[in-house]
Short mmCIF file of C-alpha atoms and ligand atoms in Angstrom, two decimals:
data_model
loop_
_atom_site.label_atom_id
_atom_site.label_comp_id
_atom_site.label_asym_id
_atom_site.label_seq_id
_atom_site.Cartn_x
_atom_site.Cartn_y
_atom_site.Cartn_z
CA UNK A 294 0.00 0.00 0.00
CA UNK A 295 1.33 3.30 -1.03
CA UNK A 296 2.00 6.17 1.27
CA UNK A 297 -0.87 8.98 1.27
CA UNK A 298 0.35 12.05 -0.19
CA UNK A 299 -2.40 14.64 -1.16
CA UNK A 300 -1.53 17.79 -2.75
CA UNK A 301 -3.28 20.58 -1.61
CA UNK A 302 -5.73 22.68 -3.80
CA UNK A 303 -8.19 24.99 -2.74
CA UNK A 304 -9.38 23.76 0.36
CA UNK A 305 -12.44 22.39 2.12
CA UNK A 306 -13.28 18.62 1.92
CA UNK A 307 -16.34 19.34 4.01
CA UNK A 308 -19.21 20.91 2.00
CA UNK A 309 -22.50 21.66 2.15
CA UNK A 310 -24.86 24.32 0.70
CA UNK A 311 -27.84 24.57 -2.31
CA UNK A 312 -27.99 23.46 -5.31
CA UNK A 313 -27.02 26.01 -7.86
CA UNK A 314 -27.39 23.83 -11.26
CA UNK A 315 -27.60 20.12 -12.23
CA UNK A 316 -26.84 17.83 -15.30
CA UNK A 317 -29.92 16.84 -17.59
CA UNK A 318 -29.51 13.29 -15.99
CA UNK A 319 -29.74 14.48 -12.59
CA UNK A 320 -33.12 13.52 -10.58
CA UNK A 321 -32.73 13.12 -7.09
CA UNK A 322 -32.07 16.68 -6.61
CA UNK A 323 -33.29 19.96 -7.81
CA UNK A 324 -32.03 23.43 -8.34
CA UNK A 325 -32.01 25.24 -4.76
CA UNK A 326 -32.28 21.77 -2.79
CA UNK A 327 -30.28 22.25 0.47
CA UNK A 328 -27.50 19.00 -0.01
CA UNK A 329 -24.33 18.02 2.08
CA UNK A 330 -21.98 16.53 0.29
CA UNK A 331 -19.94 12.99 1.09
CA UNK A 332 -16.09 14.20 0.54
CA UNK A 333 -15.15 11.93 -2.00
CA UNK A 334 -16.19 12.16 -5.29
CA UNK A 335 -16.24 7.91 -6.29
CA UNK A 336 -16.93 6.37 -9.29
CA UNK A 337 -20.12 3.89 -8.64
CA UNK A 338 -18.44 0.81 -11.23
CA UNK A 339 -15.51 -0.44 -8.99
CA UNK A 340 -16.11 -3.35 -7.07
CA UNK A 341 -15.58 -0.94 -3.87
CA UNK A 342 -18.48 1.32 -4.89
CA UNK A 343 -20.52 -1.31 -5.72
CA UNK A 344 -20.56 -2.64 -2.36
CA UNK A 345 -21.08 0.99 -0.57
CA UNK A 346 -17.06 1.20 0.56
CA UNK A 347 -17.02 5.20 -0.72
CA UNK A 348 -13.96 5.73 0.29
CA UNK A 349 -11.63 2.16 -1.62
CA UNK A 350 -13.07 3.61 -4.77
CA UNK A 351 -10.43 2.93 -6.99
CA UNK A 352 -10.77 5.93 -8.82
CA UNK A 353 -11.93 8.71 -6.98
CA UNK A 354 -11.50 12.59 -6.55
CA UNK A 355 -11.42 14.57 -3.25
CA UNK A 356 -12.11 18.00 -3.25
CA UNK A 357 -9.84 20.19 -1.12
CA UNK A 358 -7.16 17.58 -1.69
CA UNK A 359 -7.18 16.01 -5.54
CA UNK A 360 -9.01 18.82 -6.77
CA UNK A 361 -10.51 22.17 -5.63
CA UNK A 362 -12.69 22.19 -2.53
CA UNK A 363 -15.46 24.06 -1.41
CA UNK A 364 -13.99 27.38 -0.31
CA UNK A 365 -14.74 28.07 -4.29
CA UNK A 366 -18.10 29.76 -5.29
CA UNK A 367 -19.30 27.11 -6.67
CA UNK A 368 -18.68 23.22 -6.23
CA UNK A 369 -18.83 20.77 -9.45
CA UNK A 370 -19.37 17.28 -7.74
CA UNK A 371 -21.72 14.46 -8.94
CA UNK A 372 -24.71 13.26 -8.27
CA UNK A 373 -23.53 10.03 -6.40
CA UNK A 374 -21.83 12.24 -3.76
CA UNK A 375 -25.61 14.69 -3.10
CA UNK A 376 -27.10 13.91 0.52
CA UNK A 377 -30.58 15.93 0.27
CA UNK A 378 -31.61 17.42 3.67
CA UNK A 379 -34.76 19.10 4.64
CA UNK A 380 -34.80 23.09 3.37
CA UNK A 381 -34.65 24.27 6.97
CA UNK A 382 -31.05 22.92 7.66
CA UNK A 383 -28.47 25.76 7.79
CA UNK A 384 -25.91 24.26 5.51
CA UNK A 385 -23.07 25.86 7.86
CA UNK A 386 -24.87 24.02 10.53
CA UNK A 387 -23.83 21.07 9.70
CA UNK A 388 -21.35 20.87 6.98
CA UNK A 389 -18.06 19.35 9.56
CA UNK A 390 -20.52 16.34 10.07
CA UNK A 391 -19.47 15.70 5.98
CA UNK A 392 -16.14 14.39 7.34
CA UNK A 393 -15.16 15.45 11.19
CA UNK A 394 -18.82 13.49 11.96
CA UNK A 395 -19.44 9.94 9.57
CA UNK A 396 -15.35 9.75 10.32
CA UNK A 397 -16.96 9.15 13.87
CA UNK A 398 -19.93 7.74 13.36
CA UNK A 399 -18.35 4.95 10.70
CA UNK A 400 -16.04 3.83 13.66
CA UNK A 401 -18.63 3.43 16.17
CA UNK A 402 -21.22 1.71 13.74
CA UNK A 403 -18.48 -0.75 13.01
CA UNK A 404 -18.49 -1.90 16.62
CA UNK A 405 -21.92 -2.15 17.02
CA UNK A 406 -21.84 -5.81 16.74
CA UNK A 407 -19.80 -6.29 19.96
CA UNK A 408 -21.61 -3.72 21.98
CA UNK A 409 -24.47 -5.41 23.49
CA UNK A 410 -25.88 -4.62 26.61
CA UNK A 411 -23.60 -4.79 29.42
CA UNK A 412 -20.56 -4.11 27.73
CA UNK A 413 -18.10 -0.59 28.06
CA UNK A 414 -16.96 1.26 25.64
CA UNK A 415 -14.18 3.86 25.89
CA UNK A 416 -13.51 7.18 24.35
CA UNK A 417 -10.42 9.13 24.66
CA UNK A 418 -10.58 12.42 23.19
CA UNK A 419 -13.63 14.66 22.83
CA UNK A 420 -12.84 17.00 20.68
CA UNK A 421 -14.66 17.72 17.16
CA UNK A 422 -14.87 13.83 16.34
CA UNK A 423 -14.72 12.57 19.61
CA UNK A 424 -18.20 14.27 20.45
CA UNK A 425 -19.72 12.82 17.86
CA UNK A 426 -18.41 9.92 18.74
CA UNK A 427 -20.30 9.74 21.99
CA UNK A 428 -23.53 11.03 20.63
CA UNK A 429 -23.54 7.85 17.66
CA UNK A 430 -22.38 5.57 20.60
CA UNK A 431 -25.35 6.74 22.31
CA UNK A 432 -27.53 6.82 19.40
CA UNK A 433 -26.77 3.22 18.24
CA UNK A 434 -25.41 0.84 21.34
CA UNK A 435 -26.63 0.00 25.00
CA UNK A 436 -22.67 0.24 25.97
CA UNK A 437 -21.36 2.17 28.79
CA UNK A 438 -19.67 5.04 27.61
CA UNK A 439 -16.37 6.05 29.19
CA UNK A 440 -14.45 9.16 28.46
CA UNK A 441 -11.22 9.97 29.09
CA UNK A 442 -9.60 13.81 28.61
CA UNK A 443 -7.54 16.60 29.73
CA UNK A 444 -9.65 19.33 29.31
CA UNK A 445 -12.24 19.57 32.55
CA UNK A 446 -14.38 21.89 30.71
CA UNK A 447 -15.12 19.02 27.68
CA UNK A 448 -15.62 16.41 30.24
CA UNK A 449 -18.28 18.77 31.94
CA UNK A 450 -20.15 18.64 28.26
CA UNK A 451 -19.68 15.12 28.12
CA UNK A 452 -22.26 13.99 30.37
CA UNK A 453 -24.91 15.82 28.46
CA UNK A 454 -23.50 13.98 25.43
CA UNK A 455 -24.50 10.65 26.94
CA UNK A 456 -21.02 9.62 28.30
CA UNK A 457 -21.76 7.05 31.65
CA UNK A 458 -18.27 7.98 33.20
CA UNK A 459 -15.76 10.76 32.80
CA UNK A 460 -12.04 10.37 33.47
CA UNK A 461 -9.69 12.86 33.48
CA UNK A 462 -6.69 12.70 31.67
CA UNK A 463 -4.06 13.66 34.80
CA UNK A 464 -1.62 10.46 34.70
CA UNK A 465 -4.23 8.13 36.04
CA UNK A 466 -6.60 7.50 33.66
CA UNK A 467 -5.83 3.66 32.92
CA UNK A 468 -6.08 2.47 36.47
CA UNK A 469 -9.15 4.05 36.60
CA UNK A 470 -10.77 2.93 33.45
CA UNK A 471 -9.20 -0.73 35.11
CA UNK A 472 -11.29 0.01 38.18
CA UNK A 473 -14.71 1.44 36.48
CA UNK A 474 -14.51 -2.10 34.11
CA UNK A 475 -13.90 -4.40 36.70
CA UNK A 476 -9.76 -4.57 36.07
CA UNK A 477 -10.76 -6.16 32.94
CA UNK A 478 -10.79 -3.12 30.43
CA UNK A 479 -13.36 -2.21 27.55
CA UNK A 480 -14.81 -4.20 24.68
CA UNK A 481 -13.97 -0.83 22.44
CA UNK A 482 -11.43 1.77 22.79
CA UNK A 483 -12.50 4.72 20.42
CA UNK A 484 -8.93 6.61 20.27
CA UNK A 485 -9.74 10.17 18.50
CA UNK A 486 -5.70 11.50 19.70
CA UNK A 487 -3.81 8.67 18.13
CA UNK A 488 -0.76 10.39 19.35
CA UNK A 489 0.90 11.65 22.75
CA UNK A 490 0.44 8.69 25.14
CA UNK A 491 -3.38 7.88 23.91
CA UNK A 492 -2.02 4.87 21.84
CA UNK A 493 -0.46 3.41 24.67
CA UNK A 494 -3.03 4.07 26.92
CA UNK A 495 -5.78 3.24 24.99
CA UNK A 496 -4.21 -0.50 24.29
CA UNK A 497 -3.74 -0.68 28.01
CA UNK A 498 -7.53 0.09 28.71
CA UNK A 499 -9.05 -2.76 26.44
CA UNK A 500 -9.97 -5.57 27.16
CA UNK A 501 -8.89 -8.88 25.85
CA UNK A 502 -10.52 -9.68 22.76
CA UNK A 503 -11.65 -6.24 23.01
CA UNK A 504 -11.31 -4.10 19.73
CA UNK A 505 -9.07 -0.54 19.11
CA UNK A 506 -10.34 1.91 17.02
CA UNK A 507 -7.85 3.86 15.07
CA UNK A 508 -9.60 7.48 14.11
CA UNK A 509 -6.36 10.34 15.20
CA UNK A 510 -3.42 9.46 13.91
CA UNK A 511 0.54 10.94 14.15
CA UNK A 512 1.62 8.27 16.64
CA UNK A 513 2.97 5.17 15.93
CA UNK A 514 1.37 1.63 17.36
CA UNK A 515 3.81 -0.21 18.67
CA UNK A 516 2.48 -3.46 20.27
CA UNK A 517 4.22 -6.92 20.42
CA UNK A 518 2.96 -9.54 18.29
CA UNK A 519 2.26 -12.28 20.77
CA UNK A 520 0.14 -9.66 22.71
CA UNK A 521 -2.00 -9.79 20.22
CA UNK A 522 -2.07 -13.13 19.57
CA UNK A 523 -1.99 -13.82 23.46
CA UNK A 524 -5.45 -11.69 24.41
CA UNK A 525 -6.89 -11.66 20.37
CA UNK A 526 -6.74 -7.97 20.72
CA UNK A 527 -7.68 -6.25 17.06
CA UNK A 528 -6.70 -2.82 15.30
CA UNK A 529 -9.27 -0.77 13.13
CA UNK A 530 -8.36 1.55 10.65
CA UNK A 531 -11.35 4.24 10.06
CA UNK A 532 -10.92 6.60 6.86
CA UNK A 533 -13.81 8.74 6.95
CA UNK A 534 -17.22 7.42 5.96
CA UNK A 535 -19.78 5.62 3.58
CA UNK A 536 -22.19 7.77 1.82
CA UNK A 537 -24.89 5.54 4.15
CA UNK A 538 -23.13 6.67 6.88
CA UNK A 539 -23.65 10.16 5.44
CA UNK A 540 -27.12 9.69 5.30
CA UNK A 541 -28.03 7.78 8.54
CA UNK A 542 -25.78 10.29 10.84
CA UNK A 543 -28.33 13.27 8.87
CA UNK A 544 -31.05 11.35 10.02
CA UNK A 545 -29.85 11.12 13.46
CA UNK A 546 -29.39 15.04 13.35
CA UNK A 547 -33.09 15.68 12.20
CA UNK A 548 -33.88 13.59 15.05
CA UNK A 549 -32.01 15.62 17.38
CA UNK A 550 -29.59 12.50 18.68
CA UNK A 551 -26.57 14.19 17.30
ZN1 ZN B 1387 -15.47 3.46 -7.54
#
């Protein structure tokens, strides 16, 4: 796999607004419909599209990155990447959910199979995808939530959020996600720092067979093989979204759950 190396163009991967004008094949939307946008601009033939993976489209475009983004007047995009929403949404309400939010909400749906009732689930980090993070955890599991963070003032907003515990990030937050699970650690570890100490952390605070989400990034993971082996610990990549997830995180919005 090659290295990711975007060139930057004009920016702004995360777009919404109206519709100014539309091809003579385009039906689903209409001149002055209110739309966000899913960030990457995907073919719909490749084997990847076909199955709803938006983002392992083999031959894809995304603005703010491959080409120019949305900080232009107008956007050209296509009509595979349009998410209608109701005419009362402010697109500037909403348009970081187009990558900040299904980047959050694509990790936690992923680990809604292993989040049945009775089970813990961690966050560290709730920053800009971290609080959505909650919210969708909320939204779509019975799992305790626990989050851990420096900042006192985000772990105050937390508990509105739906987070079940709040741990502060002051040099003892392992042994006291160890003490709030029992000493045996979470099914899911949601890591939204992926740098600084949350890496190591975060490993430390699951629990065996329990599953790591990988969502910030700029650390390195550095974990001996026969740990994994030994407690069938796994590692999740999350790059962005699906254009479902697009669509079901707008739905949770209208609903007021996020
Ligand atoms: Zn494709």
């Amino acid at each position: 796999m090659e290295n990711i190396r975007w060139s930057k163009r004009l920016p702004s991967h995360e777009n919404a607004g109206w519709v100014h004008e539309i091809g003579s094949a385009v039906s689903h939307v209409a001149i002055g419909d209110t739309v966000i946008l899913h960030p990457q601009i995907t073919c719909g033939f490749c084997s990847a599209c076909r199955a709803g993976n938006d983002m392992h489209c083999t031959s894809p475009a995304f603005p703010g990155f491959t080409i120019d983004g949305g900080m232009a007047t107008f956007l050209k995009t296509t009509d595979r990447t349009v998410v209608k929403l109701d005419s009362s949404i402010a697109p500037k309400d909403i348009a970081a959910l187009a990558d900040a939010g299904i980047t959050a909400y694509h990790a936690v749906k992923k680990a809604v199979p292993i989040l049945s009732p009775g089970t813990k689930a961690v966050v560290i980090g709730a920053g800009g995808l971290g609080h959505i993070g909650i919210q969708s955890l909320k939204a779509l599991t019975p799992a305790q939530i626990i989050v851990v963070e420096r900042s006192r003032e985000a772990l105050e907003l937390c508990r509105s959020w739906g987070a079940d515990y709040t741990v502060l990030a002051d040099g003892t937050q392992v042994a006291k996600v160890k003490d709030i699970t029992n000493g045996q650690g979470a099914q899911a570890v949601f890591d939204f720092v992926g740098e600084g100490g949350a890496i190591e952390d975060g490993v430390s605070m699951l629990r065996r067979a329990g599953s790591y989400y990988v969502i910030g990034y700029g650390g390195q993971l550095n974990v001996p093989t026969i740990n994994i082996i030994a407690t069938e610990i796994n590692f999740i990549g999350n790059f962005v979204g699906t254009y479902n997830d697009l669509v079901e995180l707008m739905i949770l919005k209208a609903q007021g759950k996020v």
